[in-house]
Amino acid sequence: MARETINVGILGYGIVGGGLYKVLTDNAQSITQRVGRPVNVVKVADIDWDRPREFDVPPELRTTDASEILEDENIDIVAETIGGIKPALGFVMAAIEAGKSVVTSNKEMIARHGNEILSAAAARSVDVAFEGAVGGVVPVIRTLKESLDADNIHEVMGIVNGTTNYILTQMSQNDMAFETALKQAQELGYAEADPTADVEGIDAANKLAILSALAFGRRVDVSQVYREGISRILPEDIAYARRMGFVVKLLAIGRRTAEDRLEARVHPVLLPNSHALAAVVGSFNAVFIRGEACDDVMLYGRGAGALPTGAAVAGDVLDCARNIVHGASGRTPCACAGEADLVPMGEVRSKVYLRMRVKDQAGVLGTIATIFGSQEVSINSVIQEQSDGKTADIVWIVHECVEDQLTSALKAIESLPIVESIPACIRVEG
Ligand code: HSE
């Protein structure tokens, strides 16, 4: 006979685990009404209960032993909020094997092992949900899996990392250097002590692999996602961009080409102020989706934090609970038909912003323009600034061109004695 309650065990009591517990317990009454049965957190596992937490758990629910959740037959849903691959993946596979549904906010695990996790879940007729893995509370997973499921999606483009968006916003609004803005992000708790995963685009690449698989129905090998971070963005370029009507953002871009191949790339871009994503500032996230029937859709919200991410994971708990109540599972299985055929970055076409520090003398512009021409790189606009009579900044925007050809041109330009350096090369979108 079915139990009177749906029982949940939480693995990992950090920021997200805390938010999840708080949302599920604070809203227990309305959740019971919505699901048709009470949804109770009955056990929370963490290896260290001495750390101070924002949201307290009654001592009788605490354990340091994950197997007390994984082996408890009364637990229906396991929420994995540990993060990373080890031990999270082993726990998730054990939970599925034990016939439990799993909810998780673990982007790295889903990006790298989503296929094996979803296959195991299908074999055991349980559900795996991961709304909290991308964009915190921004409901992009369910939107792609369900709301836009009937459409043909062409493009998913997102600001999916709040730390880097916060840093770029500070650099832009307060003329800060990257290092100063990063330090501030660390003091506010946005950036980790080791900020590599955020600032070098690793976190965004994991999220893009997940979004692309859902949007385009092909598995994306995250190690093949092109990735460039924001640590080399200079305040001078943010200032030039602003004067030309652009903002600098770190974007995760997934795009289906006319030949049915996929572009999957994470890198800084110049976005025109008129683009919907340009208005997304601070630690907020947003995902812009373009589809054949739906046209443009944008989802916006807090991409991190205990309560926003906790609310997204709690929504997944309710989804799994409803399926259990109605005796359903696997309603939205993995829909990937094989691996994505990714376009190598060298073949991608982009419009590009370039800044060069050059000798201020006759013939410089012409020499550089000739090299661009020889590689079929066509100039859209050019301005010369900051001349002290000896050196000057030349800022170019070139029309859409093939990356490999631009790279060849820049190599030749860099070797000219009249060129001191090329401090910036940033793609332009929108
Ligand atoms: N580190 C992420 C960010 C939050 O800065 O957006 C969790 O995905």
CSV table of C-alpha atoms and ligand atoms in Angstrom, one decimal:
chain,number,residue,atom,x,y,z
A,1,MET,CA,0.0,0.0,0.0
A,2,ALA,CA,1.3,3.5,-0.8
A,3,ARG,CA,2.6,5.5,2.1
A,4,GLU,CA,0.7,8.4,3.4
A,5,THR,CA,3.7,10.7,3.0
A,6,ILE,CA,6.4,11.3,0.4
A,7,ASN,CA,9.7,11.1,2.2
A,8,VAL,CA,12.8,13.1,1.2
A,9,GLY,CA,16.5,12.6,2.2
A,10,ILE,CA,19.0,15.4,1.6
A,11,LEU,CA,22.6,14.6,0.8
A,12,GLY,CA,24.9,17.5,1.6
A,13,TYR,CA,23.8,20.4,3.8
A,14,GLY,CA,25.6,23.4,2.3
A,15,ILE,CA,24.0,26.5,0.8
A,16,VAL,CA,21.6,24.7,-1.6
A,17,GLY,CA,20.7,21.9,0.8
A,18,GLY,CA,19.9,24.6,3.4
A,19,GLY,CA,17.7,26.5,1.0
A,20,LEU,CA,15.9,23.4,-0.1
A,21,TYR,CA,15.2,22.3,3.6
A,22,LYS,CA,13.9,25.9,4.4
A,23,VAL,CA,11.6,26.0,1.3
A,24,LEU,CA,10.2,22.5,1.9
A,25,THR,CA,9.6,23.0,5.6
A,26,ASP,CA,8.3,26.6,5.5
A,27,ASN,CA,5.8,25.8,2.8
A,28,ALA,CA,4.9,22.3,4.0
A,29,GLN,CA,1.2,23.1,4.3
A,30,SER,CA,0.7,24.4,0.8
A,31,ILE,CA,2.9,21.7,-0.6
A,32,THR,CA,0.7,19.1,0.9
A,33,GLN,CA,-2.3,20.7,-0.8
A,34,ARG,CA,-0.6,20.9,-4.1
A,35,VAL,CA,0.9,17.4,-4.2
A,36,GLY,CA,-2.0,15.7,-2.4
A,37,ARG,CA,0.3,14.2,0.2
A,38,PRO,CA,2.7,15.7,2.8
A,39,VAL,CA,6.3,15.9,1.5
A,40,ASN,CA,8.6,15.5,4.5
A,41,VAL,CA,12.3,15.9,4.9
A,42,VAL,CA,13.1,12.9,7.1
A,43,LYS,CA,16.9,12.7,7.0
A,44,VAL,CA,19.8,15.1,6.1
A,45,ALA,CA,23.3,13.8,5.7
A,46,ASP,CA,26.5,15.9,5.9
A,47,ILE,CA,30.0,14.9,7.0
A,48,ASP,CA,30.4,18.1,9.1
A,49,TRP,CA,27.7,19.3,11.4
A,50,ASP,CA,30.0,21.8,13.2
A,51,ARG,CA,30.0,24.4,10.4
A,52,PRO,CA,27.6,27.3,11.1
A,53,ARG,CA,24.5,27.2,8.8
A,54,GLU,CA,22.0,29.8,7.8
A,55,PHE,CA,19.1,27.3,8.3
A,56,ASP,CA,19.1,24.9,11.2
A,57,VAL,CA,18.0,21.2,10.9
A,58,PRO,CA,16.6,19.5,14.1
A,59,PRO,CA,19.3,17.1,15.5
A,60,GLU,CA,17.1,14.0,15.1
A,61,LEU,CA,17.2,14.5,11.3
A,62,ARG,CA,21.0,14.8,11.1
A,63,THR,CA,23.4,12.0,10.1
A,64,THR,CA,26.9,11.9,8.9
A,65,ASP,CA,26.3,8.6,7.1
A,66,ALA,CA,24.8,8.9,3.5
A,67,SER,CA,23.9,5.2,3.6
A,68,GLU,CA,21.2,6.0,6.2
A,69,ILE,CA,19.4,7.8,3.4
A,70,LEU,CA,20.4,5.6,0.5
A,71,GLU,CA,19.4,2.4,2.3
A,72,ASP,CA,16.3,3.6,3.9
A,73,GLU,CA,13.3,2.0,2.2
A,74,ASN,CA,11.0,4.7,3.5
A,75,ILE,CA,12.8,7.4,1.6
A,76,ASP,CA,11.3,8.1,-1.9
A,77,ILE,CA,13.3,11.0,-3.1
A,78,VAL,CA,17.0,11.8,-2.6
A,79,ALA,CA,18.1,15.4,-3.1
A,80,GLU,CA,21.8,15.6,-3.9
A,81,THR,CA,23.2,19.0,-3.1
A,82,ILE,CA,26.8,18.1,-2.5
A,83,GLY,CA,28.2,19.2,-5.9
A,84,GLY,CA,31.2,17.9,-7.8
A,85,ILE,CA,31.6,14.3,-9.0
A,86,LYS,CA,32.9,12.4,-6.0
A,87,PRO,CA,31.1,11.2,-3.9
A,88,ALA,CA,28.0,12.7,-5.4
A,89,LEU,CA,27.8,10.5,-8.6
A,90,GLY,CA,28.2,7.3,-6.6
A,91,PHE,CA,25.5,8.3,-4.2
A,92,VAL,CA,23.1,9.3,-7.0
A,93,MET,CA,23.7,5.9,-8.8
A,94,ALA,CA,23.1,4.1,-5.5
A,95,ALA,CA,19.9,6.0,-4.9
A,96,ILE,CA,18.6,5.2,-8.4
A,97,GLU,CA,19.6,1.5,-8.0
A,98,ALA,CA,17.6,1.5,-4.7
A,99,GLY,CA,14.5,2.7,-6.7
A,100,LYS,CA,14.5,6.3,-5.5
A,101,SER,CA,13.9,9.4,-7.6
A,102,VAL,CA,16.8,11.9,-7.5
A,103,VAL,CA,16.8,15.7,-7.6
A,104,THR,CA,20.1,17.5,-8.0
A,105,SER,CA,21.6,21.0,-8.5
A,106,ASN,CA,24.9,19.5,-9.6
A,107,LYS,CA,25.8,20.9,-13.0
A,108,GLU,CA,29.2,19.3,-13.3
A,109,MET,CA,27.8,15.8,-12.6
A,110,ILE,CA,24.8,16.2,-15.0
A,111,ALA,CA,27.0,17.8,-17.8
A,112,ARG,CA,29.6,14.9,-17.5
A,113,HIS,CA,27.5,12.0,-16.5
A,114,GLY,CA,23.9,12.9,-17.4
A,115,ASN,CA,23.6,10.2,-19.9
A,116,GLU,CA,24.5,7.3,-17.6
A,117,ILE,CA,22.4,8.8,-14.8
A,118,LEU,CA,19.3,9.2,-17.0
A,119,SER,CA,19.8,5.7,-18.5
A,120,ALA,CA,20.0,4.1,-15.1
A,121,ALA,CA,16.9,6.1,-14.0
A,122,ALA,CA,14.9,4.9,-17.0
A,123,ALA,CA,15.9,1.3,-16.3
A,124,ARG,CA,14.7,1.5,-12.7
A,125,SER,CA,11.6,3.6,-13.6
A,126,VAL,CA,12.5,6.5,-11.4
A,127,ASP,CA,12.9,10.2,-12.1
A,128,VAL,CA,15.9,12.4,-12.1
A,129,ALA,CA,15.4,16.2,-12.1
A,130,PHE,CA,18.0,19.0,-12.2
A,131,GLU,CA,16.4,22.4,-12.5
A,132,GLY,CA,18.8,23.8,-10.0
A,133,ALA,CA,21.8,22.8,-12.1
A,134,VAL,CA,21.5,25.7,-14.5
A,135,GLY,CA,20.6,29.3,-13.7
A,136,GLY,CA,19.6,28.8,-10.1
A,137,VAL,CA,15.9,29.5,-9.8
A,138,VAL,CA,15.6,30.5,-13.5
A,139,PRO,CA,13.2,27.8,-14.8
A,140,VAL,CA,15.1,27.0,-18.0
A,141,ILE,CA,15.3,23.2,-17.7
A,142,ARG,CA,11.6,22.7,-17.4
A,143,THR,CA,11.0,25.3,-20.1
A,144,LEU,CA,13.2,23.5,-22.6
A,145,LYS,CA,12.0,20.0,-21.5
A,146,GLU,CA,8.3,20.7,-21.4
A,147,SER,CA,7.0,24.2,-22.4
A,148,LEU,CA,9.0,24.4,-25.7
A,149,ASP,CA,9.3,20.7,-26.3
A,150,ALA,CA,7.2,20.8,-29.5
A,151,ASP,CA,9.3,23.6,-31.0
A,152,ASN,CA,12.4,23.6,-33.1
A,153,ILE,CA,15.0,25.5,-31.1
A,154,HIS,CA,17.7,27.4,-33.0
A,155,GLU,CA,19.6,29.2,-30.3
A,156,VAL,CA,20.1,29.2,-26.5
A,157,MET,CA,22.2,32.1,-25.3
A,158,GLY,CA,22.7,32.8,-21.6
A,159,ILE,CA,24.4,34.7,-18.8
A,160,VAL,CA,24.6,31.6,-16.6
A,161,ASN,CA,27.3,32.5,-14.2
A,162,GLY,CA,26.5,35.1,-11.6
A,163,THR,CA,30.0,35.6,-10.3
A,164,THR,CA,31.4,36.7,-13.7
A,165,ASN,CA,28.3,38.8,-14.4
A,166,TYR,CA,28.8,40.6,-11.1
A,167,ILE,CA,32.5,41.2,-11.8
A,168,LEU,CA,31.8,42.5,-15.3
A,169,THR,CA,29.0,44.8,-14.0
A,170,GLN,CA,31.3,46.2,-11.4
A,171,MET,CA,34.1,46.8,-14.0
A,172,SER,CA,31.6,48.5,-16.2
A,173,GLN,CA,29.6,50.6,-13.8
A,174,ASN,CA,32.4,51.5,-11.4
A,175,ASP,CA,35.4,51.4,-13.7
A,176,MET,CA,37.1,48.7,-11.7
A,177,ALA,CA,39.9,46.5,-12.7
A,178,PHE,CA,39.2,42.8,-13.0
A,179,GLU,CA,41.3,41.9,-9.8
A,180,THR,CA,39.5,44.5,-7.7
A,181,ALA,CA,36.0,43.4,-8.8
A,182,LEU,CA,37.0,39.8,-8.2
A,183,LYS,CA,38.2,40.6,-4.7
A,184,GLN,CA,34.9,42.3,-4.0
A,185,ALA,CA,32.9,39.3,-5.4
A,186,GLN,CA,34.9,37.1,-3.0
A,187,GLU,CA,34.2,39.3,0.0
A,188,LEU,CA,30.5,39.2,-0.8
A,189,GLY,CA,30.5,35.4,-1.1
A,190,TYR,CA,29.8,35.3,-4.8
A,191,ALA,CA,33.2,34.0,-5.9
A,192,GLU,CA,35.0,31.1,-4.3
A,193,ALA,CA,38.5,31.4,-2.8
A,194,ASP,CA,39.7,29.6,-5.9
A,195,PRO,CA,37.6,31.4,-8.6
A,196,THR,CA,38.9,29.5,-11.6
A,197,ALA,CA,35.7,27.5,-12.4
A,198,ASP,CA,33.7,30.7,-12.6
A,199,VAL,CA,36.1,33.2,-14.1
A,200,GLU,CA,37.5,30.8,-16.7
A,201,GLY,CA,34.1,29.8,-17.9
A,202,ILE,CA,34.2,26.2,-16.7
A,203,ASP,CA,31.0,26.5,-14.7
A,204,ALA,CA,29.3,28.2,-17.7
A,205,ALA,CA,30.5,25.4,-20.1
A,206,ASN,CA,29.0,22.7,-17.9
A,207,LYS,CA,25.7,24.6,-17.9
A,208,LEU,CA,25.9,25.2,-21.7
A,209,ALA,CA,26.4,21.4,-22.3
A,210,ILE,CA,23.2,20.7,-20.3
A,211,LEU,CA,21.2,23.5,-22.1
A,212,SER,CA,22.4,22.4,-25.5
A,213,ALA,CA,21.5,18.8,-25.0
A,214,LEU,CA,18.0,19.8,-24.0
A,215,ALA,CA,17.5,22.4,-26.6
A,216,PHE,CA,18.9,20.5,-29.6
A,217,GLY,CA,18.5,16.9,-28.6
A,218,ARG,CA,22.2,15.9,-29.0
A,219,ARG,CA,24.7,15.1,-26.2
A,220,VAL,CA,27.4,17.7,-25.9
A,221,ASP,CA,30.8,16.6,-24.7
A,222,VAL,CA,31.7,19.4,-22.3
A,223,SER,CA,35.4,19.0,-22.9
A,224,GLN,CA,34.7,20.0,-26.6
A,225,VAL,CA,32.8,23.2,-25.6
A,226,TYR,CA,35.0,26.2,-26.6
A,227,ARG,CA,35.8,28.2,-23.5
A,228,GLU,CA,37.4,31.6,-22.8
A,229,GLY,CA,37.1,33.4,-19.4
A,230,ILE,CA,37.0,37.0,-18.4
A,231,SER,CA,40.3,37.4,-16.6
A,232,ARG,CA,41.9,39.2,-19.6
A,233,ILE,CA,39.1,41.7,-20.0
A,234,LEU,CA,40.5,45.2,-19.5
A,235,PRO,CA,38.7,48.3,-18.2
A,236,GLU,CA,39.9,50.2,-21.3
A,237,ASP,CA,37.9,47.8,-23.6
A,238,ILE,CA,34.8,48.0,-21.4
A,239,ALA,CA,35.0,51.8,-21.7
A,240,TYR,CA,35.5,51.7,-25.5
A,241,ALA,CA,32.6,49.3,-25.8
A,242,ARG,CA,30.4,51.6,-23.7
A,243,ARG,CA,31.1,54.5,-25.9
A,244,MET,CA,30.2,52.5,-29.0
A,245,GLY,CA,26.9,51.4,-27.4
A,246,PHE,CA,27.9,47.9,-26.2
A,247,VAL,CA,28.3,46.1,-22.9
A,248,VAL,CA,30.8,43.2,-22.2
A,249,LYS,CA,29.2,40.0,-21.0
A,250,LEU,CA,30.3,36.4,-20.6
A,251,LEU,CA,27.9,34.4,-22.7
A,252,ALA,CA,27.2,30.7,-23.1
A,253,ILE,CA,26.1,30.3,-26.7
A,254,GLY,CA,24.5,27.2,-28.2
A,255,ARG,CA,23.4,27.5,-31.8
A,256,ARG,CA,22.1,25.1,-34.4
A,257,THR,CA,23.6,25.8,-37.8
A,258,ALA,CA,21.9,25.6,-41.2
A,259,GLU,CA,23.8,22.3,-41.8
A,260,ASP,CA,22.3,20.9,-38.5
A,261,ARG,CA,25.7,21.1,-36.7
A,262,LEU,CA,26.1,22.8,-33.3
A,263,GLU,CA,28.1,25.7,-32.1
A,264,ALA,CA,28.8,25.4,-28.3
A,265,ARG,CA,31.0,28.2,-26.9
A,266,VAL,CA,31.6,30.2,-23.8
A,267,HIS,CA,33.4,33.5,-24.1
A,268,PRO,CA,33.2,37.2,-23.5
A,269,VAL,CA,31.2,39.2,-26.0
A,270,LEU,CA,30.3,42.8,-26.8
A,271,LEU,CA,26.5,43.0,-26.8
A,272,PRO,CA,24.6,46.0,-28.1
A,273,ASN,CA,22.8,47.9,-25.3
A,274,SER,CA,19.5,47.1,-27.1
A,275,HIS,CA,19.9,43.3,-26.6
A,276,ALA,CA,17.6,41.9,-23.9
A,277,LEU,CA,20.6,40.2,-22.2
A,278,ALA,CA,22.5,43.5,-21.9
A,279,ALA,CA,20.2,44.7,-19.2
A,280,VAL,CA,21.1,41.7,-17.0
A,281,VAL,CA,23.4,43.1,-14.3
A,282,GLY,CA,25.0,42.1,-11.0
A,283,SER,CA,24.8,38.4,-10.0
A,284,PHE,CA,21.6,37.8,-11.9
A,285,ASN,CA,21.3,35.1,-14.7
A,286,ALA,CA,19.2,35.1,-17.8
A,287,VAL,CA,18.7,32.7,-20.7
A,288,PHE,CA,17.6,33.8,-24.1
A,289,ILE,CA,16.0,31.2,-26.3
A,290,ARG,CA,15.2,31.5,-30.0
A,291,GLY,CA,12.9,29.0,-31.6
A,292,GLU,CA,11.1,28.5,-34.9
A,293,ALA,CA,7.6,28.8,-33.5
A,294,CYS,CA,8.2,30.5,-30.1
A,295,ASP,CA,10.4,33.2,-31.6
A,296,ASP,CA,12.3,34.9,-28.7
A,297,VAL,CA,11.9,33.9,-25.1
A,298,MET,CA,13.9,35.2,-22.1
A,299,LEU,CA,14.0,33.8,-18.6
A,300,TYR,CA,15.6,35.9,-15.8
A,301,GLY,CA,16.3,35.5,-12.1
A,302,ARG,CA,18.8,34.7,-9.4
A,303,GLY,CA,21.4,32.2,-10.6
A,304,ALA,CA,22.7,31.3,-7.2
A,305,GLY,CA,22.0,31.6,-3.4
A,306,ALA,CA,20.4,29.4,-0.9
A,307,LEU,CA,16.7,30.2,-1.3
A,308,PRO,CA,16.6,30.8,-5.1
A,309,THR,CA,18.4,27.6,-5.9
A,310,GLY,CA,16.7,25.8,-3.0
A,311,ALA,CA,13.3,26.8,-4.5
A,312,ALA,CA,14.3,25.3,-7.9
A,313,VAL,CA,15.4,22.0,-6.3
A,314,ALA,CA,12.2,22.0,-4.2
A,315,GLY,CA,10.2,22.4,-7.4
A,316,ASP,CA,11.8,19.3,-8.7
A,317,VAL,CA,11.0,17.5,-5.4
A,318,LEU,CA,7.3,18.3,-6.0
A,319,ASP,CA,7.5,17.2,-9.6
A,320,CYS,CA,8.9,13.8,-8.5
A,321,ALA,CA,6.4,13.6,-5.6
A,322,ARG,CA,3.5,14.2,-8.0
A,323,ASN,CA,4.8,11.4,-10.3
A,324,ILE,CA,5.0,9.1,-7.3
A,325,VAL,CA,1.5,10.0,-6.2
A,326,HIS,CA,0.2,9.3,-9.7
A,327,GLY,CA,2.2,6.2,-10.3
A,328,ALA,CA,4.1,7.8,-13.2
A,329,SER,CA,7.8,8.0,-14.0
A,330,GLY,CA,10.0,8.8,-17.0
A,331,ARG,CA,7.5,11.3,-18.5
A,332,THR,CA,10.3,13.5,-19.8
A,333,PRO,CA,13.2,11.1,-20.4
A,334,CYS,CA,16.5,12.0,-22.1
A,335,ALA,CA,15.6,13.0,-25.6
A,336,CYS,CA,19.1,13.0,-27.0
A,337,ALA,CA,19.6,11.3,-30.4
A,338,GLY,CA,23.3,10.7,-30.3
A,339,GLU,CA,26.3,13.0,-30.0
A,340,ALA,CA,26.3,16.6,-31.2
A,341,ASP,CA,28.4,17.4,-34.3
A,342,LEU,CA,30.2,20.4,-33.0
A,343,VAL,CA,31.5,23.1,-35.3
A,344,PRO,CA,35.3,23.6,-34.5
A,345,MET,CA,35.9,27.1,-33.3
A,346,GLY,CA,38.2,27.9,-36.3
A,347,GLU,CA,35.2,27.5,-38.6
A,348,VAL,CA,32.8,29.7,-36.6
A,349,ARG,CA,31.9,33.1,-38.1
A,350,SER,CA,31.8,36.1,-35.8
A,351,LYS,CA,31.8,39.8,-35.9
A,352,VAL,CA,34.8,40.9,-33.8
A,353,TYR,CA,36.0,43.9,-31.8
A,354,LEU,CA,39.8,44.4,-31.8
A,355,ARG,CA,42.1,46.9,-30.1
A,356,MET,CA,45.7,47.4,-31.2
A,357,ARG,CA,48.5,49.5,-29.8
A,358,VAL,CA,50.4,50.8,-32.8
A,359,LYS,CA,53.1,53.3,-33.7
A,360,ASP,CA,51.4,56.5,-34.7
A,361,GLN,CA,52.9,57.0,-38.1
A,362,ALA,CA,51.9,57.2,-41.8
A,363,GLY,CA,50.8,54.0,-43.5
A,364,VAL,CA,49.9,52.0,-40.3
A,365,LEU,CA,46.2,51.8,-41.0
A,366,GLY,CA,46.7,50.9,-44.6
A,367,THR,CA,49.2,48.2,-43.9
A,368,ILE,CA,46.9,46.5,-41.3
A,369,ALA,CA,43.8,46.9,-43.5
A,370,THR,CA,45.7,45.2,-46.4
A,371,ILE,CA,46.4,42.2,-44.2
A,372,PHE,CA,42.8,42.0,-43.1
A,373,GLY,CA,41.7,42.1,-46.8
A,374,SER,CA,44.1,39.3,-47.7
A,375,GLN,CA,42.2,37.0,-45.2
A,376,GLU,CA,38.8,38.2,-46.3
A,377,VAL,CA,38.3,40.1,-43.1
A,378,SER,CA,36.2,43.1,-43.9
A,379,ILE,CA,36.3,46.2,-41.7
A,380,ASN,CA,33.0,47.5,-40.3
A,381,SER,CA,34.4,50.5,-38.4
A,382,VAL,CA,37.7,51.9,-37.1
A,383,ILE,CA,38.6,54.6,-34.7
A,384,GLN,CA,42.0,55.9,-33.5
A,385,GLU,CA,42.4,57.1,-30.0
A,386,GLN,CA,44.8,57.8,-27.2
A,387,SER,CA,47.6,59.1,-29.4
A,388,ASP,CA,50.5,60.6,-27.6
A,389,GLY,CA,52.3,61.4,-30.9
A,390,LYS,CA,54.2,58.1,-30.7
A,391,THR,CA,51.7,55.4,-30.1
A,392,ALA,CA,48.0,55.1,-30.5
A,393,ASP,CA,45.1,52.8,-29.9
A,394,ILE,CA,43.3,51.6,-33.0
A,395,VAL,CA,39.9,50.1,-32.3
A,396,TRP,CA,38.3,48.0,-35.1
A,397,ILE,CA,35.1,46.2,-35.5
A,398,VAL,CA,35.3,43.7,-38.3
A,399,HIS,CA,32.3,42.2,-40.1
A,400,GLU,CA,31.4,38.6,-39.6
A,401,CYS,CA,34.5,36.5,-40.6
A,402,VAL,CA,35.9,33.0,-40.2
A,403,GLU,CA,37.9,32.6,-36.9
A,404,ASP,CA,40.8,30.8,-38.6
A,405,GLN,CA,41.2,33.6,-41.2
A,406,LEU,CA,41.0,36.3,-38.5
A,407,THR,CA,43.6,34.4,-36.5
A,408,SER,CA,45.9,34.2,-39.5
A,409,ALA,CA,45.5,38.0,-40.1
A,410,LEU,CA,46.2,38.8,-36.4
A,411,LYS,CA,49.3,36.6,-36.4
A,412,ALA,CA,50.7,38.6,-39.4
A,413,ILE,CA,49.6,41.9,-37.9
A,414,GLU,CA,51.2,41.1,-34.5
A,415,SER,CA,54.6,40.5,-36.2
A,416,LEU,CA,54.6,43.9,-37.8
A,417,PRO,CA,57.2,46.3,-36.3
A,418,ILE,CA,54.6,49.0,-36.3
A,419,VAL,CA,52.3,47.0,-33.9
A,420,GLU,CA,53.2,47.0,-30.2
A,421,SER,CA,50.4,44.7,-29.0
A,422,ILE,CA,46.9,43.5,-29.6
A,423,PRO,CA,45.4,43.8,-26.1
A,424,ALA,CA,41.8,42.9,-27.0
A,425,CYS,CA,40.0,40.6,-29.4
A,426,ILE,CA,36.4,40.2,-28.3
A,427,ARG,CA,33.6,38.7,-30.4
A,428,VAL,CA,30.5,40.8,-31.0
A,429,GLU,CA,27.0,39.3,-30.8
A,430,GLY,CA,23.4,40.5,-31.3
B,1,HSE,N1,29.1,29.7,-9.2
B,1,HSE,C1,27.9,29.9,-9.9
B,1,HSE,C2,27.7,31.3,-10.3
B,1,HSE,C3,26.6,29.6,-9.0
B,1,HSE,O1,28.6,32.2,-10.0
B,1,HSE,O2,26.8,31.6,-11.0
B,1,HSE,C4,26.3,28.1,-9.0
B,1,HSE,O3,26.0,27.6,-10.2
